[in-house]
């Protein structure tokens, strides 16, 4: 091993060592008490719910286009499950333009119900319109919260 590589190994060990120490420190720092455990639950990020909604609604789209009722129904349900994290106040308290995220999230109830009706009736020719209605409603909330 030449002196350059000895130096490199030394640097790597030092960096690795401090990362490990940092990790241990963080673990120690994050030890929860009953109070901050509750705070942590309330700080579920709205953006994480949005990523779930994006995934579920994309999958819903392809399931609907393939006229796969069972799968479409599953993803329409997954959307509602993700939304319940907002509606039941588990996301950080977001308020935009005087609107509260909890209040705004209920606007998705109508398009979700319409998609359920399309699935239950098997009238797949209505699916794309119902899906567009869902997306328009998502985007109405994005506009209201200045994230259009
Ligand atoms: C309560 C109003 C509201 C509703 C309803 C809503 N969104 Fe959002 N969405 C937001 C807000 C606010 C942000 C920005 C969050 C942030 O930056 O922290 C956002 C951001 C997003 C993002 C961007 C995430 C990123 O990484 O930047 C996506 C994707 C998204 N929403 C998808 C959806 C979909 C799909 C729906 C409908 C199924 C939906 N949203 C319904 C308020 C809403």
Short mmCIF file of C-alpha atoms and ligand atoms in Angstrom, two decimals:
data_model
loop_
_atom_site.label_atom_id
_atom_site.label_comp_id
_atom_site.label_asym_id
_atom_site.label_seq_id
_atom_site.Cartn_x
_atom_site.Cartn_y
_atom_site.Cartn_z
CA UNK A 1 0.00 0.00 0.00
CA UNK A 2 1.57 3.36 -1.00
CA UNK A 3 1.28 6.44 1.14
CA UNK A 4 -1.58 7.87 -0.96
CA UNK A 5 -3.79 4.85 -0.43
CA UNK A 6 -2.87 4.71 3.27
CA UNK A 7 -4.04 8.32 3.49
CA UNK A 8 -7.28 7.47 1.64
CA UNK A 9 -8.01 4.53 3.97
CA UNK A 10 -7.36 6.85 6.92
CA UNK A 11 -9.83 9.41 5.58
CA UNK A 12 -12.46 6.73 4.91
CA UNK A 13 -12.09 5.36 8.43
CA UNK A 14 -12.37 8.85 9.90
CA UNK A 15 -15.48 9.66 7.82
CA UNK A 16 -17.04 6.27 8.54
CA UNK A 17 -16.25 6.64 12.24
CA UNK A 18 -17.87 10.05 12.53
CA UNK A 19 -20.91 8.91 10.51
CA UNK A 20 -21.29 6.04 12.99
CA UNK A 21 -20.85 8.41 15.93
CA UNK A 22 -23.40 10.76 14.30
CA UNK A 23 -25.84 7.89 13.93
CA UNK A 24 -25.46 6.87 17.57
CA UNK A 25 -25.87 10.50 18.62
CA UNK A 26 -29.05 10.82 16.51
CA UNK A 27 -30.49 7.66 18.01
CA UNK A 28 -29.79 9.06 21.44
CA UNK A 29 -31.20 12.48 20.49
CA UNK A 30 -34.38 10.95 19.06
CA UNK A 31 -35.25 8.89 22.11
CA UNK A 32 -38.93 9.57 22.50
CA UNK A 33 -40.92 10.66 25.49
CA UNK A 34 -44.73 10.28 25.52
CA UNK A 35 -45.08 13.98 24.56
CA UNK A 36 -42.83 13.98 21.49
CA UNK A 37 -44.22 10.60 20.38
CA UNK A 38 -47.61 12.30 20.00
CA UNK A 39 -46.04 15.29 18.19
CA UNK A 40 -44.30 12.90 15.82
CA UNK A 41 -47.62 11.24 14.90
CA UNK A 42 -49.16 14.61 14.07
CA UNK A 43 -46.25 15.54 11.83
CA UNK A 44 -47.10 13.07 9.07
CA UNK A 45 -46.20 15.17 6.04
CA UNK A 46 -48.90 16.25 3.58
CA UNK A 47 -46.44 15.73 0.73
CA UNK A 48 -46.07 12.02 1.64
CA UNK A 49 -49.84 11.62 1.33
CA UNK A 50 -49.61 13.38 -2.06
CA UNK A 51 -47.03 10.88 -3.27
CA UNK A 52 -49.36 8.06 -2.22
CA UNK A 53 -52.28 9.73 -4.01
CA UNK A 54 -50.19 10.09 -7.14
CA UNK A 55 -49.22 6.40 -7.14
CA UNK A 56 -52.73 5.13 -6.32
CA UNK A 57 -54.45 7.35 -8.88
CA UNK A 58 -52.01 6.40 -11.66
CA UNK A 59 -52.62 2.73 -10.92
CA UNK A 60 -56.37 3.40 -10.77
CA UNK A 61 -56.15 4.92 -14.26
CA UNK A 62 -54.45 1.91 -15.85
CA UNK A 63 -56.74 -0.53 -14.02
CA UNK A 64 -59.79 1.39 -15.32
CA UNK A 65 -58.48 1.59 -18.89
CA UNK A 66 -57.92 -2.19 -18.74
CA UNK A 67 -61.52 -2.53 -17.39
CA UNK A 68 -60.19 -4.44 -14.41
CA UNK A 69 -62.93 -3.71 -11.86
CA UNK A 70 -61.35 -5.54 -8.95
CA UNK A 71 -58.04 -3.68 -9.27
CA UNK A 72 -59.68 -0.31 -9.99
CA UNK A 73 -61.85 -0.74 -6.94
CA UNK A 74 -58.78 -1.54 -4.81
CA UNK A 75 -56.95 1.63 -5.89
CA UNK A 76 -60.03 3.80 -5.44
CA UNK A 77 -60.12 2.42 -1.88
CA UNK A 78 -56.37 3.06 -1.42
CA UNK A 79 -56.95 6.71 -2.40
CA UNK A 80 -59.57 6.96 0.36
CA UNK A 81 -57.21 5.33 2.86
CA UNK A 82 -54.46 7.86 2.07
CA UNK A 83 -56.95 10.72 2.21
CA UNK A 84 -58.10 9.65 5.67
CA UNK A 85 -54.65 10.68 6.97
CA UNK A 86 -55.52 14.26 5.99
CA UNK A 87 -59.20 14.13 6.93
CA UNK A 88 -58.53 12.70 10.39
CA UNK A 89 -55.87 15.32 11.12
CA UNK A 90 -52.78 13.09 10.99
CA UNK A 91 -50.90 15.44 8.64
CA UNK A 92 -49.20 18.63 9.79
CA UNK A 93 -51.75 21.43 10.25
CA UNK A 94 -51.80 22.96 6.78
CA UNK A 95 -53.82 26.11 6.20
CA UNK A 96 -53.74 27.99 2.92
CA UNK A 97 -55.66 31.11 1.89
CA UNK A 98 -57.89 30.68 4.90
CA UNK A 99 -58.74 27.07 3.95
CA UNK A 100 -57.85 24.08 6.02
CA UNK A 101 -56.49 20.93 4.33
CA UNK A 102 -59.00 18.79 6.27
CA UNK A 103 -61.88 20.80 4.86
CA UNK A 104 -60.43 20.87 1.34
CA UNK A 105 -59.76 17.13 1.24
CA UNK A 106 -63.49 16.35 1.47
CA UNK A 107 -63.93 17.76 -2.07
CA UNK A 108 -62.59 14.43 -3.39
CA UNK A 109 -65.57 12.50 -1.94
CA UNK A 110 -67.78 13.19 -4.97
CA UNK A 111 -65.39 12.09 -7.78
CA UNK A 112 -64.35 9.04 -5.72
CA UNK A 113 -68.02 8.06 -5.37
CA UNK A 114 -68.53 8.56 -9.10
CA UNK A 115 -65.63 6.24 -9.92
CA UNK A 116 -67.12 3.65 -7.56
CA UNK A 117 -70.41 3.91 -9.47
CA UNK A 118 -68.64 3.40 -12.82
CA UNK A 119 -66.85 0.32 -11.46
CA UNK A 120 -70.01 -1.14 -9.89
CA UNK A 121 -72.12 -0.59 -13.00
CA UNK A 122 -69.39 -1.80 -15.40
CA UNK A 123 -70.05 1.22 -17.64
CA UNK A 124 -66.39 1.58 -18.63
CA UNK A 125 -67.17 4.14 -21.35
CA UNK A 126 -67.78 6.58 -18.46
CA UNK A 127 -64.43 5.83 -16.79
CA UNK A 128 -62.23 8.43 -18.50
CA UNK A 129 -64.68 11.26 -17.76
CA UNK A 130 -64.96 10.17 -14.14
CA UNK A 131 -61.17 9.98 -13.88
CA UNK A 132 -60.78 13.46 -15.43
CA UNK A 133 -63.25 14.74 -12.84
CA UNK A 134 -61.07 13.23 -10.09
CA UNK A 135 -57.91 14.86 -11.50
CA UNK A 136 -59.68 18.22 -11.95
CA UNK A 137 -60.71 18.04 -8.29
CA UNK A 138 -57.13 17.23 -7.16
CA UNK A 139 -56.00 20.24 -9.15
CA UNK A 140 -58.75 22.48 -7.77
CA UNK A 141 -57.23 21.88 -4.34
CA UNK A 142 -53.73 22.52 -5.71
CA UNK A 143 -54.98 25.83 -7.09
CA UNK A 144 -56.74 26.74 -3.82
CA UNK A 145 -53.55 26.01 -1.87
CA UNK A 146 -51.38 27.91 -4.39
CA UNK A 147 -49.64 24.74 -5.61
CA UNK A 148 -51.31 24.59 -9.02
C1 LIG B 1 -56.10 19.39 0.57
C2 LIG B 1 -55.90 19.83 -0.80
C3 LIG B 1 -55.28 18.83 -1.75
C4 LIG B 1 -55.92 17.78 -2.37
C5 LIG B 1 -57.37 17.36 -2.24
C6 LIG B 1 -54.91 17.16 -3.20
N1 LIG B 1 -53.71 17.79 -3.06
FE1 LIG B 1 -51.96 17.23 -3.92
N2 LIG B 1 -51.00 18.77 -2.97
C7 LIG B 1 -51.60 19.66 -2.09
C8 LIG B 1 -50.57 20.55 -1.55
C9 LIG B 1 -50.78 21.67 -0.52
C10 LIG B 1 -49.35 20.16 -2.15
C11 LIG B 1 -47.95 20.73 -1.85
C12 LIG B 1 -47.40 20.00 -0.65
C13 LIG B 1 -46.02 20.46 -0.25
O1 LIG B 1 -45.26 20.96 -1.08
O2 LIG B 1 -45.67 20.24 0.95
C14 LIG B 1 -49.66 19.05 -3.04
C15 LIG B 1 -48.73 18.40 -3.83
C16 LIG B 1 -49.01 17.34 -4.67
C17 LIG B 1 -48.03 16.68 -5.51
C18 LIG B 1 -46.58 17.09 -5.66
C19 LIG B 1 -45.70 16.31 -4.73
C20 LIG B 1 -44.24 16.72 -4.88
O3 LIG B 1 -43.38 15.85 -4.75
O4 LIG B 1 -43.96 17.92 -5.11
C21 LIG B 1 -48.67 15.67 -6.17
C22 LIG B 1 -48.09 14.68 -7.17
C23 LIG B 1 -50.06 15.68 -5.73
N3 LIG B 1 -50.22 16.72 -4.82
C24 LIG B 1 -51.02 14.79 -6.17
C25 LIG B 1 -52.35 14.85 -5.80
C26 LIG B 1 -53.39 13.97 -6.33
C27 LIG B 1 -53.17 12.88 -7.38
C28 LIG B 1 -54.54 14.33 -5.72
C29 LIG B 1 -55.91 13.77 -5.92
C30 LIG B 1 -56.10 12.34 -5.86
C31 LIG B 1 -54.23 15.44 -4.81
N4 LIG B 1 -52.91 15.72 -4.90
C32 LIG B 1 -55.17 16.07 -4.02
C33 LIG B 1 -52.94 19.73 -1.76
C34 LIG B 1 -53.89 18.82 -2.17
#
